[in-house]
Short mmCIF file of C-alpha atoms and ligand atoms in Angstrom, two decimals:
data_model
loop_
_atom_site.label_atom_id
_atom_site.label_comp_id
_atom_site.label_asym_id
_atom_site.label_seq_id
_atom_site.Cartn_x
_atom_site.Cartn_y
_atom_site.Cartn_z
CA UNK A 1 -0.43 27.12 -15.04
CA UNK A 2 -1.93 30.13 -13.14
CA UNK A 3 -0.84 32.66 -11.19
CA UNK A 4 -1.55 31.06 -7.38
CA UNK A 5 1.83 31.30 -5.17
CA UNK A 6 3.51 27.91 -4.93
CA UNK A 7 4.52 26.34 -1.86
CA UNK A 8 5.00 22.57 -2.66
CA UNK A 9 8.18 20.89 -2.32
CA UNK A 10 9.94 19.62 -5.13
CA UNK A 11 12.04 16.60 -5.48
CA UNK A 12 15.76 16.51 -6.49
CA UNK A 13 15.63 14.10 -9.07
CA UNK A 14 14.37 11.41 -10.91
CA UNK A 15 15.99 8.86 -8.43
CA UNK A 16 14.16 10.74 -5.32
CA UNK A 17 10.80 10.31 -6.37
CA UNK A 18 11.26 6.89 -7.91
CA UNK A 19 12.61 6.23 -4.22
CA UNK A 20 9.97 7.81 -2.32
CA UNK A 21 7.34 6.39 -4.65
CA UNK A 22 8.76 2.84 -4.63
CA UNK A 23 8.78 3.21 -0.78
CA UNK A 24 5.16 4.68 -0.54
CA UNK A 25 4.35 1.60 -2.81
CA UNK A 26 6.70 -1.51 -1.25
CA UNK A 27 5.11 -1.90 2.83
CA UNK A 28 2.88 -3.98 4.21
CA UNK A 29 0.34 -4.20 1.65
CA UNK A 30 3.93 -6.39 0.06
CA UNK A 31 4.91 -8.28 2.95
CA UNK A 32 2.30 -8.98 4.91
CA UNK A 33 -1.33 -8.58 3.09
CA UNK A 34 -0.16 -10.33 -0.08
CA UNK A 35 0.78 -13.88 1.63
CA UNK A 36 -1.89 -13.59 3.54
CA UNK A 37 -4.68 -12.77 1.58
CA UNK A 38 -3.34 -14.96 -1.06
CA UNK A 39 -3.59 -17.74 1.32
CA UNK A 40 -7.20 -17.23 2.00
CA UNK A 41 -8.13 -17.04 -1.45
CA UNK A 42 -6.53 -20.08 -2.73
CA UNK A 43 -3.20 -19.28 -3.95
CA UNK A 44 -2.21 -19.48 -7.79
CA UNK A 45 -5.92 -18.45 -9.15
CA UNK A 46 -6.03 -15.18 -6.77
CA UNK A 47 -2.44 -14.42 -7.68
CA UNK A 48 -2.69 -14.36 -11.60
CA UNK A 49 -5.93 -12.22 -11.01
CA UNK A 50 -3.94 -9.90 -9.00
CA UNK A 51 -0.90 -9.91 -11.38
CA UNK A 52 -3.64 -9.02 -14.17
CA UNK A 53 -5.33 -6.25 -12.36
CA UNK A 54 -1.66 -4.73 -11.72
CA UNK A 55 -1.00 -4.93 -15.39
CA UNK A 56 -4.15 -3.68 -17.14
CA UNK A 57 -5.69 -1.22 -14.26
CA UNK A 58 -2.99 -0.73 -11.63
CA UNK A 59 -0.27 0.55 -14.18
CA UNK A 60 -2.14 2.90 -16.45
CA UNK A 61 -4.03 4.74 -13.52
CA UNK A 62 -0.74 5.17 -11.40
CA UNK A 63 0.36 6.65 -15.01
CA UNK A 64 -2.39 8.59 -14.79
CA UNK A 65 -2.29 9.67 -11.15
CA UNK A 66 1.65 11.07 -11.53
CA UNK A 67 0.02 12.62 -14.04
CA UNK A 68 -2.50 14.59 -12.77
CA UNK A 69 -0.44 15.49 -9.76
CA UNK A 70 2.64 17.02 -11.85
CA UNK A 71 0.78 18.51 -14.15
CA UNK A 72 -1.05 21.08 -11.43
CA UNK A 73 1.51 20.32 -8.55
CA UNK A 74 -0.82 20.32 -5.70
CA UNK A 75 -2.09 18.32 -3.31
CA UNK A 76 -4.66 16.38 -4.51
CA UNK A 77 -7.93 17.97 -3.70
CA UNK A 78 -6.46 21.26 -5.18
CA UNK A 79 -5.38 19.44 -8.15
CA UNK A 80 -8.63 17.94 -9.15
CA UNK A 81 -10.11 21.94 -8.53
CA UNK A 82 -7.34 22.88 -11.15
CA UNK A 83 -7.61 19.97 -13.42
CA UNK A 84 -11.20 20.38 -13.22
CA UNK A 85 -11.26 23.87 -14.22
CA UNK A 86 -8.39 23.81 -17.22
CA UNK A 87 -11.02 20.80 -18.45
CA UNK A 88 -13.99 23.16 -18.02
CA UNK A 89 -15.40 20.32 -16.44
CA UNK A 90 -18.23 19.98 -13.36
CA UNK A 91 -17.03 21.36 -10.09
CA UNK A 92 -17.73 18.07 -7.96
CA UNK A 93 -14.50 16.29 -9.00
CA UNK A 94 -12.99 17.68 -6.40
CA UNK A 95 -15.08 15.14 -4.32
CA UNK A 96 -12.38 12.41 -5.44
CA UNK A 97 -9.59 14.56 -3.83
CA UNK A 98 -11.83 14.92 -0.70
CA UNK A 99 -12.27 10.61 -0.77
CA UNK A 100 -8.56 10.28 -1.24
CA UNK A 101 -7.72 12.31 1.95
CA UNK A 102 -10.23 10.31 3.85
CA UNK A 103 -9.16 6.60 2.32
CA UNK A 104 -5.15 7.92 3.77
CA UNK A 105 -6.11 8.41 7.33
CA UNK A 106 -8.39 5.15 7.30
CA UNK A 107 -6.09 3.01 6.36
CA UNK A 108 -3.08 4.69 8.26
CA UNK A 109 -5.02 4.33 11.46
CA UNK A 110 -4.82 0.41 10.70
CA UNK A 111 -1.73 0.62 9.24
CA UNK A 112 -0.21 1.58 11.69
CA UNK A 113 -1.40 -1.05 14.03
CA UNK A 114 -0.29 -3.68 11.62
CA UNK A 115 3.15 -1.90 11.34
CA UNK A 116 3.32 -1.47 15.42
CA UNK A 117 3.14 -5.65 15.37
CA UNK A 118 6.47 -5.26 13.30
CA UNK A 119 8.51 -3.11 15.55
CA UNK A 120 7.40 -5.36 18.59
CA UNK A 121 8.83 -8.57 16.60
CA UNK A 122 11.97 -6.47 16.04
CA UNK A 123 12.21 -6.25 19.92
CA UNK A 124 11.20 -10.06 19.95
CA UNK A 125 13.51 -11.29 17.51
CA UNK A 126 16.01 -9.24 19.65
CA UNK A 127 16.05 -10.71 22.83
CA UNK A 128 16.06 -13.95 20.97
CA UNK A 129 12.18 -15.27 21.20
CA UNK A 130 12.75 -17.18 17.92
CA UNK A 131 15.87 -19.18 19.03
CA UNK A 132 14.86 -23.04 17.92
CA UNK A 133 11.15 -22.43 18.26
CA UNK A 134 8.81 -24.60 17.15
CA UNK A 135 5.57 -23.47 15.15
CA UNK A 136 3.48 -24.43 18.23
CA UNK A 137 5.45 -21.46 20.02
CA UNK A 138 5.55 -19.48 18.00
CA UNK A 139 2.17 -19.32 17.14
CA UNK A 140 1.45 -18.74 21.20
CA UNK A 141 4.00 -15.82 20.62
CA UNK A 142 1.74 -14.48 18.54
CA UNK A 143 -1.14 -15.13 19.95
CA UNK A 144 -0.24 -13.99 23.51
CA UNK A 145 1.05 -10.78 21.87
CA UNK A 146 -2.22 -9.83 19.83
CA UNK A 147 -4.58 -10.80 23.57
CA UNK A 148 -2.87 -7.54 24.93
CA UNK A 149 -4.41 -4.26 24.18
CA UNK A 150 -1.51 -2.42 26.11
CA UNK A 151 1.22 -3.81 24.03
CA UNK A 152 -0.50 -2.91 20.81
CA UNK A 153 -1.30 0.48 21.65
CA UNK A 154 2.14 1.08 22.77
CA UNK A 155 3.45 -0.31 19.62
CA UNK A 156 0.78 1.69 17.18
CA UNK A 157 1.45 4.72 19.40
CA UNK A 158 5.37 4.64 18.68
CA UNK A 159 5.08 3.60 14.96
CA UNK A 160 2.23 7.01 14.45
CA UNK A 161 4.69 9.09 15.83
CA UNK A 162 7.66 8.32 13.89
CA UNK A 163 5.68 8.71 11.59
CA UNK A 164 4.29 12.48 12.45
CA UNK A 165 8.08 13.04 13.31
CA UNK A 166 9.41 12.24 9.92
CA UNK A 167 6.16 14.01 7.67
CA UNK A 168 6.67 17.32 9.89
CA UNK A 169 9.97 17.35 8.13
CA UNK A 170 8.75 17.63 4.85
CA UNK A 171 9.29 16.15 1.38
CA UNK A 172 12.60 16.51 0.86
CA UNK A 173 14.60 16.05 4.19
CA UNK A 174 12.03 13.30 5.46
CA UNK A 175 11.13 11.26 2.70
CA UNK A 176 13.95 11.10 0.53
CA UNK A 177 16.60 9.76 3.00
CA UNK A 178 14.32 7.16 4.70
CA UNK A 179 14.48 5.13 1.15
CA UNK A 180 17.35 5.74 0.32
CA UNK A 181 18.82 2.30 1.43
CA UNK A 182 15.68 0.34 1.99
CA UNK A 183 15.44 -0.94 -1.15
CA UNK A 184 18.45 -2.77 -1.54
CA UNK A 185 18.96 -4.30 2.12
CA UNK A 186 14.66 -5.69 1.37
CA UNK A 187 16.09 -7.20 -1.52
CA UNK A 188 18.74 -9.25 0.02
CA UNK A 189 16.56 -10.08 2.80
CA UNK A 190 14.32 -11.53 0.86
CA UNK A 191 16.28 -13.01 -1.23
CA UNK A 192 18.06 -14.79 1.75
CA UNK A 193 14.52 -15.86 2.74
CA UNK A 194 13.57 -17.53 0.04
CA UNK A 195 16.80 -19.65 0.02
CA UNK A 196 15.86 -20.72 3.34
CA UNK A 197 12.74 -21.92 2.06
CA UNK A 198 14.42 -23.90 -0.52
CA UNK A 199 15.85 -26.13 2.25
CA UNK A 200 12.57 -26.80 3.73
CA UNK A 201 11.24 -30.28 1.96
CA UNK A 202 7.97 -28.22 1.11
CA UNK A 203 9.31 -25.32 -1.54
CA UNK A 204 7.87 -26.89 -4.35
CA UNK A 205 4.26 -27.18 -2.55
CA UNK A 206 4.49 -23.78 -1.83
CA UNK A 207 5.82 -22.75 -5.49
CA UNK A 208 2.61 -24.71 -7.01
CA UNK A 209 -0.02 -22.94 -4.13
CA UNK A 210 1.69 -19.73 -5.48
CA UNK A 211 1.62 -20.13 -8.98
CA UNK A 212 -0.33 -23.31 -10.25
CA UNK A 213 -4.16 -21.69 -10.28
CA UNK A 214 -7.21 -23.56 -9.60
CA UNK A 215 -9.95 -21.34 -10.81
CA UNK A 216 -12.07 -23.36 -8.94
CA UNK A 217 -11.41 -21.75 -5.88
CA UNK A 218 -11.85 -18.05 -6.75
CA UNK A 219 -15.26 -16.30 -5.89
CA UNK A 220 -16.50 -13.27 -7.03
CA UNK A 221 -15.41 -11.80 -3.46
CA UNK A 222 -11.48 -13.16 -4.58
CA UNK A 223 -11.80 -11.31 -7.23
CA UNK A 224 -12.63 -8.24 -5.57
CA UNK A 225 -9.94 -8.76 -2.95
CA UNK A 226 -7.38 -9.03 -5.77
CA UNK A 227 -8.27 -5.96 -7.51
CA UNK A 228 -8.33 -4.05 -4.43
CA UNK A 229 -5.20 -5.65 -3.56
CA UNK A 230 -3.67 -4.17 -7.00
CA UNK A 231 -4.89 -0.52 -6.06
CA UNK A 232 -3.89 -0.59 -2.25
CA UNK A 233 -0.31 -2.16 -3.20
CA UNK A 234 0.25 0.45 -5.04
CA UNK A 235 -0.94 3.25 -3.47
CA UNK A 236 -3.18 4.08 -6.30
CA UNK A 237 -6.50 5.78 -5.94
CA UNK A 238 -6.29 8.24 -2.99
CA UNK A 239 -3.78 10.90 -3.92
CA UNK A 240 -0.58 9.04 -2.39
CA UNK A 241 0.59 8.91 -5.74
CA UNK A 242 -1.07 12.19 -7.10
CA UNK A 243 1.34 14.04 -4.09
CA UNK A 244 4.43 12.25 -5.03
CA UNK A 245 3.86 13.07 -8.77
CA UNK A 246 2.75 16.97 -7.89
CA UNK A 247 6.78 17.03 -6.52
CA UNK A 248 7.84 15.47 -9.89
CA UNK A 249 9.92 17.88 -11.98
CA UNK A 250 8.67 18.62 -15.63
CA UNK A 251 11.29 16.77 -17.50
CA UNK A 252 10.94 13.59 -16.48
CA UNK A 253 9.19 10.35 -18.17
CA UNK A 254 6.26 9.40 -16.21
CA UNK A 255 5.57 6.26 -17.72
CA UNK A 256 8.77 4.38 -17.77
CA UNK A 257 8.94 5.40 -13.92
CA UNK A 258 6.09 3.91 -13.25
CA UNK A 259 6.59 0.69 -15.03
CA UNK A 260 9.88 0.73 -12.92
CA UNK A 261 8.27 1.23 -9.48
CA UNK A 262 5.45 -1.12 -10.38
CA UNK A 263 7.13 -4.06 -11.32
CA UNK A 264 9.56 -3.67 -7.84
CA UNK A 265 6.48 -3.42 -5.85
CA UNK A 266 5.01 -7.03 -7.92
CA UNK A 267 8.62 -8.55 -7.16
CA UNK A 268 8.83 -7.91 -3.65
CA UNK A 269 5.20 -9.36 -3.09
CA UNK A 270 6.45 -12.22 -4.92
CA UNK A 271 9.45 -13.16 -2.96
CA UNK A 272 7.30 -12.64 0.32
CA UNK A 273 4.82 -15.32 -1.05
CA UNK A 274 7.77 -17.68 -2.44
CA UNK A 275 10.31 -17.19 1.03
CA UNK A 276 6.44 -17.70 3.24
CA UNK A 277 4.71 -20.70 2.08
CA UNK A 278 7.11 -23.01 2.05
CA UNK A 279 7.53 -22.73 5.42
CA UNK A 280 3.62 -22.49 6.02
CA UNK A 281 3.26 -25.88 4.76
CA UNK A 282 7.11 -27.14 5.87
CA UNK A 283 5.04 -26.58 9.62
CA UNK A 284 1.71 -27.92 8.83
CA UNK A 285 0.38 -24.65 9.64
CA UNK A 286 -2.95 -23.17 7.42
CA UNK A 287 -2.39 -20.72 4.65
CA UNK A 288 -5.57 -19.28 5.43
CA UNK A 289 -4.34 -18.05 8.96
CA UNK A 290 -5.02 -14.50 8.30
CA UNK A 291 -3.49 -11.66 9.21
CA UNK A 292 -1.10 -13.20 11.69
CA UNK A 293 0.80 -14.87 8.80
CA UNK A 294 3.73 -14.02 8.53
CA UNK A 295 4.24 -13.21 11.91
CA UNK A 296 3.48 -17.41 12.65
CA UNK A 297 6.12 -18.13 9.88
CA UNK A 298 8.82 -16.25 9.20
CA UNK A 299 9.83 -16.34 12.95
CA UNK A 300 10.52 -20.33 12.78
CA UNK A 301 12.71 -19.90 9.66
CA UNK A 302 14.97 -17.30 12.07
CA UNK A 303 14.80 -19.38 14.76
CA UNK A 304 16.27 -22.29 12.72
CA UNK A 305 18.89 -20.54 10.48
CA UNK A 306 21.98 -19.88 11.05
CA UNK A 307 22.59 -16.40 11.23
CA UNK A 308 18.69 -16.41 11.86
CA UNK A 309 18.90 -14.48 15.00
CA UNK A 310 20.82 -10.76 12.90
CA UNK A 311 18.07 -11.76 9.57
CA UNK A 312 15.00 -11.89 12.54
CA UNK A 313 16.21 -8.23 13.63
CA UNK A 314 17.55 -6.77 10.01
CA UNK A 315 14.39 -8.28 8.58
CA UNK A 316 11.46 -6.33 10.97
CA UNK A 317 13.53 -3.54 10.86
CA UNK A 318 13.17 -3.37 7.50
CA UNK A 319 9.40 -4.11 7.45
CA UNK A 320 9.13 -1.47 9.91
CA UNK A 321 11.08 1.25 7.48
CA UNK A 322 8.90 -0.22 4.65
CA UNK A 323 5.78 0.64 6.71
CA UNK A 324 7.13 3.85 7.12
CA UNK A 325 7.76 4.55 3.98
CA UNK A 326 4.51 3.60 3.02
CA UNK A 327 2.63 5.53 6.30
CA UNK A 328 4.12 8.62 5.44
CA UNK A 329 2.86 8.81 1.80
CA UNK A 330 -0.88 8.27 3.73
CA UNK A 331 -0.85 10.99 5.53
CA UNK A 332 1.04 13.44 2.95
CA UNK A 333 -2.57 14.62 0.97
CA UNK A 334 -4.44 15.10 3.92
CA UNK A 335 -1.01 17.11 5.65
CA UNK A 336 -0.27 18.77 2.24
CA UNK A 337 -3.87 19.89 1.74
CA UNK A 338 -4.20 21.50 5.23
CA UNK A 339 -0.55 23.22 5.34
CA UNK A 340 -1.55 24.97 1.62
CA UNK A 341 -4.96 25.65 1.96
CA UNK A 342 -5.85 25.94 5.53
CA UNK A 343 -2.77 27.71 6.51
CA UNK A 344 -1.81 25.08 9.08
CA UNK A 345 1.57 25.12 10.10
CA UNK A 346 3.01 21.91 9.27
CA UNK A 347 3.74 20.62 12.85
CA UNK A 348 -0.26 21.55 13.35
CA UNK A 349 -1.50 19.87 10.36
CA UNK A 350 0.79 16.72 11.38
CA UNK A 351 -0.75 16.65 15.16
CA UNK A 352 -4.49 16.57 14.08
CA UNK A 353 -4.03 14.24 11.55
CA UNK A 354 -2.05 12.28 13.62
CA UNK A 355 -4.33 12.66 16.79
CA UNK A 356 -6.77 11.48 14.95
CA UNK A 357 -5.67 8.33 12.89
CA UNK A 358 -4.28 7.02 16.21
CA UNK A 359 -7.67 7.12 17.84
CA UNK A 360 -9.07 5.56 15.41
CA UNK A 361 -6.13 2.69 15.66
CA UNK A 362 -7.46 2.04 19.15
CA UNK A 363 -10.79 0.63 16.93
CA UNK A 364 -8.73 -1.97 15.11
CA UNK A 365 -6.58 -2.77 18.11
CA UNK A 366 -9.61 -3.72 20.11
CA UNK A 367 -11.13 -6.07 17.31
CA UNK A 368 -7.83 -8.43 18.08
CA UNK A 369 -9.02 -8.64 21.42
CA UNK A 370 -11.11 -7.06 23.85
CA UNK A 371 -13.74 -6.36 20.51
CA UNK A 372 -12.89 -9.55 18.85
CA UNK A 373 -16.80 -10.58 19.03
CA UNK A 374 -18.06 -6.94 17.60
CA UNK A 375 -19.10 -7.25 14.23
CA UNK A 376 -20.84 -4.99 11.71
CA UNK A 377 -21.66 -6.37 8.77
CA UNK A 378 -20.22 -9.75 10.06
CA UNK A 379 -16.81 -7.82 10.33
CA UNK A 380 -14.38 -6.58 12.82
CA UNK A 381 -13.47 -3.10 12.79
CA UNK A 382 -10.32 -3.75 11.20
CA UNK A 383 -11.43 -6.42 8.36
CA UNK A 384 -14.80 -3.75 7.96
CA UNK A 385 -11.90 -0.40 7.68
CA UNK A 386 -9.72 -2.86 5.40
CA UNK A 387 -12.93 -3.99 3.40
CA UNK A 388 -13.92 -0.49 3.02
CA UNK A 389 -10.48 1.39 2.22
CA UNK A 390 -8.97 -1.27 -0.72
CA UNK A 391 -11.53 -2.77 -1.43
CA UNK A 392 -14.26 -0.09 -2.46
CA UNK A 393 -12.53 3.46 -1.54
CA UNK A 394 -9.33 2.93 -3.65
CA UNK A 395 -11.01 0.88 -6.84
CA UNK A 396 -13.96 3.68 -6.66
CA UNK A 397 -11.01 6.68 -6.62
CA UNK A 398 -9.31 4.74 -9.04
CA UNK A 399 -11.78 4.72 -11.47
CA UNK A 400 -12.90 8.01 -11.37
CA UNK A 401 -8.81 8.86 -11.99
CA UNK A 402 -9.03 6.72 -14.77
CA UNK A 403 -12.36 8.41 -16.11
CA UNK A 404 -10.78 11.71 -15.67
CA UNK A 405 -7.64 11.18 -17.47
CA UNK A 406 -9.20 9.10 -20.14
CA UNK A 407 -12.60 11.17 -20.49
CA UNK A 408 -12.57 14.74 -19.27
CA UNK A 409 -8.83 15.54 -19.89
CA UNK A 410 -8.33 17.07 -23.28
CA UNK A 411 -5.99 14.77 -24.78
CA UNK A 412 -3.66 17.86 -25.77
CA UNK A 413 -3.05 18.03 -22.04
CA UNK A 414 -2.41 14.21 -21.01
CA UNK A 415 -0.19 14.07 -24.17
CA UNK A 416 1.89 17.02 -23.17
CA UNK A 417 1.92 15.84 -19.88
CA UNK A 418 3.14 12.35 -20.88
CA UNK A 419 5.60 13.06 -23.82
CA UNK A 420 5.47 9.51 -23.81
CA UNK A 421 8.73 8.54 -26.53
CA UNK A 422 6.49 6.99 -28.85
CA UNK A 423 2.54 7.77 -30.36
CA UNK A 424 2.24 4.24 -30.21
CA UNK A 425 2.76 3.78 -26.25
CA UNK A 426 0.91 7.06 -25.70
CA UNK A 427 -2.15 5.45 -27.93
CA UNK A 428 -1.74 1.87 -25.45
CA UNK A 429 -2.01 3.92 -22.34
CA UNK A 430 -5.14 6.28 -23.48
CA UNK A 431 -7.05 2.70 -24.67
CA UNK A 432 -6.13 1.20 -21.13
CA UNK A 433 -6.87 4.33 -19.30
CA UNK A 434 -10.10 5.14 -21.27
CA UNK A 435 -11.77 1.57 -21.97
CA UNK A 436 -9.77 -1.39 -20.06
CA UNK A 437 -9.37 -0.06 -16.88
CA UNK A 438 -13.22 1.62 -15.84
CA UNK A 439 -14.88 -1.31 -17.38
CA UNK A 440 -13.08 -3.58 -15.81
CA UNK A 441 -13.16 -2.30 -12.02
CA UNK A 442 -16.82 -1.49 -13.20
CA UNK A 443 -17.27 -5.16 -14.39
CA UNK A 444 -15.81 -6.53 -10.74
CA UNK A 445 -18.55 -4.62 -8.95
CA UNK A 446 -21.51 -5.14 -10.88
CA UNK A 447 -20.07 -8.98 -10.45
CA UNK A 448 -19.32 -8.27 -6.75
CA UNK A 449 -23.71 -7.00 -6.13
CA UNK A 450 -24.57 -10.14 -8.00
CA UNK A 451 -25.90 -8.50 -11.22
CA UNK A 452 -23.54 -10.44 -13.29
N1 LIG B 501 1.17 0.55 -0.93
C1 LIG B 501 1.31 0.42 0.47
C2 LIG B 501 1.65 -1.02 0.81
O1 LIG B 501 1.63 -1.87 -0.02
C3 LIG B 501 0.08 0.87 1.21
C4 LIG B 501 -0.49 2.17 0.74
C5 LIG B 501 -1.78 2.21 0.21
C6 LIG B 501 0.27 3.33 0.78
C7 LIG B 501 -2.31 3.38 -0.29
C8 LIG B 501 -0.26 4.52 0.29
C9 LIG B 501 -1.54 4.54 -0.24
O2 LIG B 501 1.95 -1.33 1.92
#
């Protein structure tokens, strides 16, 4: 497109970046936000909100952010300069590159916290904690674990730099591998999960909390949660995806791929929900437990399984490679950005980011504990750095994608860029992209200040 050296990586194929973006998108947000926040919002209602939002925002902007990235291949505050300038368009777009860099480290600093609870249940499940616990114990597992600032920190401070360790490697040797057999081995984990919870007498209570909705239940705050939910599970609106795309060769058929990685990501959440609650009410314990979840569940269903001692280790371990799937795509603009434009070296960029997220870690570390009381805005740091991140950061960056692509992109470009295999699908995606998904984040807002 112009004449400016370039020195971004490049996948090897289709199957790579389908990989690397199923991984960025399959983590956490999966596993252990979706049962979670699903059980504090109700169940069913929440979850056919969520499954909506997926479908009618979530898909056509993470078409649209591939799109954007592979079609200047740079990082993302670069590509919205580029973008912005082939448009002929005002200068500040480049803002929403800026906003996605900042959402990445925000949420990897809590991410990481979150992920460092994982690796310490892989250790736990190890030395055989879960062996024919009851929920009672395992709940003061949890609960003992989370009182100890020490043992977080040394978890959060191993899970950051594995994560450094495998991003200073680079797009190609680092990400690519780490996926490669991730996806599968969740799968059958899962799987195996949820036919555990088919024993329990309670799978078809938990099948109706998941699936039967009572609209009754859902506030306008639900609603919010549920569309952030959509954005943050799939890494859309802060560049994650925008990166991955910008390593995307030309040939290949952005929207299929997406509809591909999207509807893993929906079925993994899925399972999670349908393998958890089953056992949440098999135990008499409260959906609305928060983020401790699944780490109060899933534990008694390995401690009374047979075989449940291996699928306790196999399992974190893979929750742990998910998260790092997912960590690394969080830190990639922000690394990508300073290695190309600030002439960082790539270990350098990788230590100051890193430095930095992990400091702020300590923040949401503290609000388990020692800062459980400290609240701003009647919010611990984590909940307020969760609140702010999916919930407003990644909807706001998301619709400004989705105004770019739709608005300020000459439709020459996003249909060259597409070469979607029919007019018809190209003309669905530019009505979603252009109408459906702006008004409705903007409709979830103005609902969210009260002026609906
Ligand atoms: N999608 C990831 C998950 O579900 C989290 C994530 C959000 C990753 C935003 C990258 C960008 O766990």
């Amino acid at each position: 497109m112009d004449t400016k050296k370039i020195v971004h990586g490049a996948w090897s194929s289709r199957l790579a970046f389908i990989l690397a973006a199923t991984g960025s998108a399959v983590g956490l947000g999966n596993i252990w936000k979706f049962p979670y926040i699903t059980g504090e919002n109700g169940g069913g209602a929440f979850v056919i909100v969520y499954l909506l939002c997926v479908l009618l925002i979530g898909i056509p902007i993470m078409i649209a952010e591939t799109m954007l990235g592979r079609r200047s291949q740079r990082n993302p505050i670069e590509t919205m300069e580029l973008l912005t300038e082939e448009a002929g368009a005002d200068k500040n777009w480049h803002y929403l590159g800026w906003m996605g860099v900042v959402a990445g480290l925000l949420i990897l600093s809590y991410y990481s916290v979150i992920a460092g609870w994982a690796s310490a249940y892989v250790l736990k499940a190890f030395t055989g904690s879960f062996f024919d616990a009851d929920a009672a114990q395992i709940r003061q597992l949890f609960d003992e674990f989370i009182a100890s600032p020490i043992q977080l920190i040394f978890w959060h401070s191993a899970f950051m730099l594995a994560t450094m360790l495998i991003v200073v490697r680079g797009v190609n040797k680092g990400l690519e591998k780490a996926v490669q057999y991730l996806m599968p081995t969740l799968f059958i984990l899962l799987f195996l999960l949820v036919a555990y919870a088919m024993t329990t007498d309670s799978y078809f209570q938990g099948l109706k909390f998941l699936f039967i909705p009572d609209f009754s239940k859902l506030t306008s705050g639900s609603v919010l949660t549920a569309m952030g939910h959509a954005f943050f599970t799939l890494s859309l609106g802060m560049g994650a995806i925008m990166v991955y795309g910008s390593y995307l060769p030309k040939n290949i058929s952005i929207a299929k791929t997406t509809l591909l990685i999207a509807g893993a990501d929906t079925v993994v959440a899925l399972l999670a929900g349908i393998a958890i609650f089953p056992i949440v009410f098999a135990n008499n314990l409260q959906p609305d437990s928060g983020p401790g979840l699944i780490f109060q569940t899933l534990p008694i269903a390995f401690g009374a399984m047979t075989g449940g001692w291996l699928m306790g280790i196999s399992f974190f371990v893979m929750l742990v490679i998910a998260a790092l799937t997912s960590s690394i795509s969080l830190v990639e603009p922000a690394v990508a950005w300073l290695v190309e434009n600030k002439n960082f070296s790539r270990q350098k960029a990788c230590l100051w980011t890193g430095l930095s997220t992990w400091l702020l870690g300590i923040g949401s570390i503290f609000s388990f504990n020692v800062w459980a009381n400290v609240k701003l805005f009647d919010r611990s740091i984590f909940q307020l750095l969760d609140y702010l991140t999916a919930n407003l950061m990644l909807p706001i960056g998301g619709f400004s994608i989705a105004i770019f692509a739709g608005w300020i992109m000459s439709r020459q470009s996003s249909e060259q860029e597409l070469n979607m295999p029919t007019v018809q699908s190209y003309q669905i995606w530019k009505i979603l992209i252009s109408y459906v998904a702006p008004s409705a984040v903007f409709f979830v807002f103005l609902h969210v200040v009260g002026v609906l």
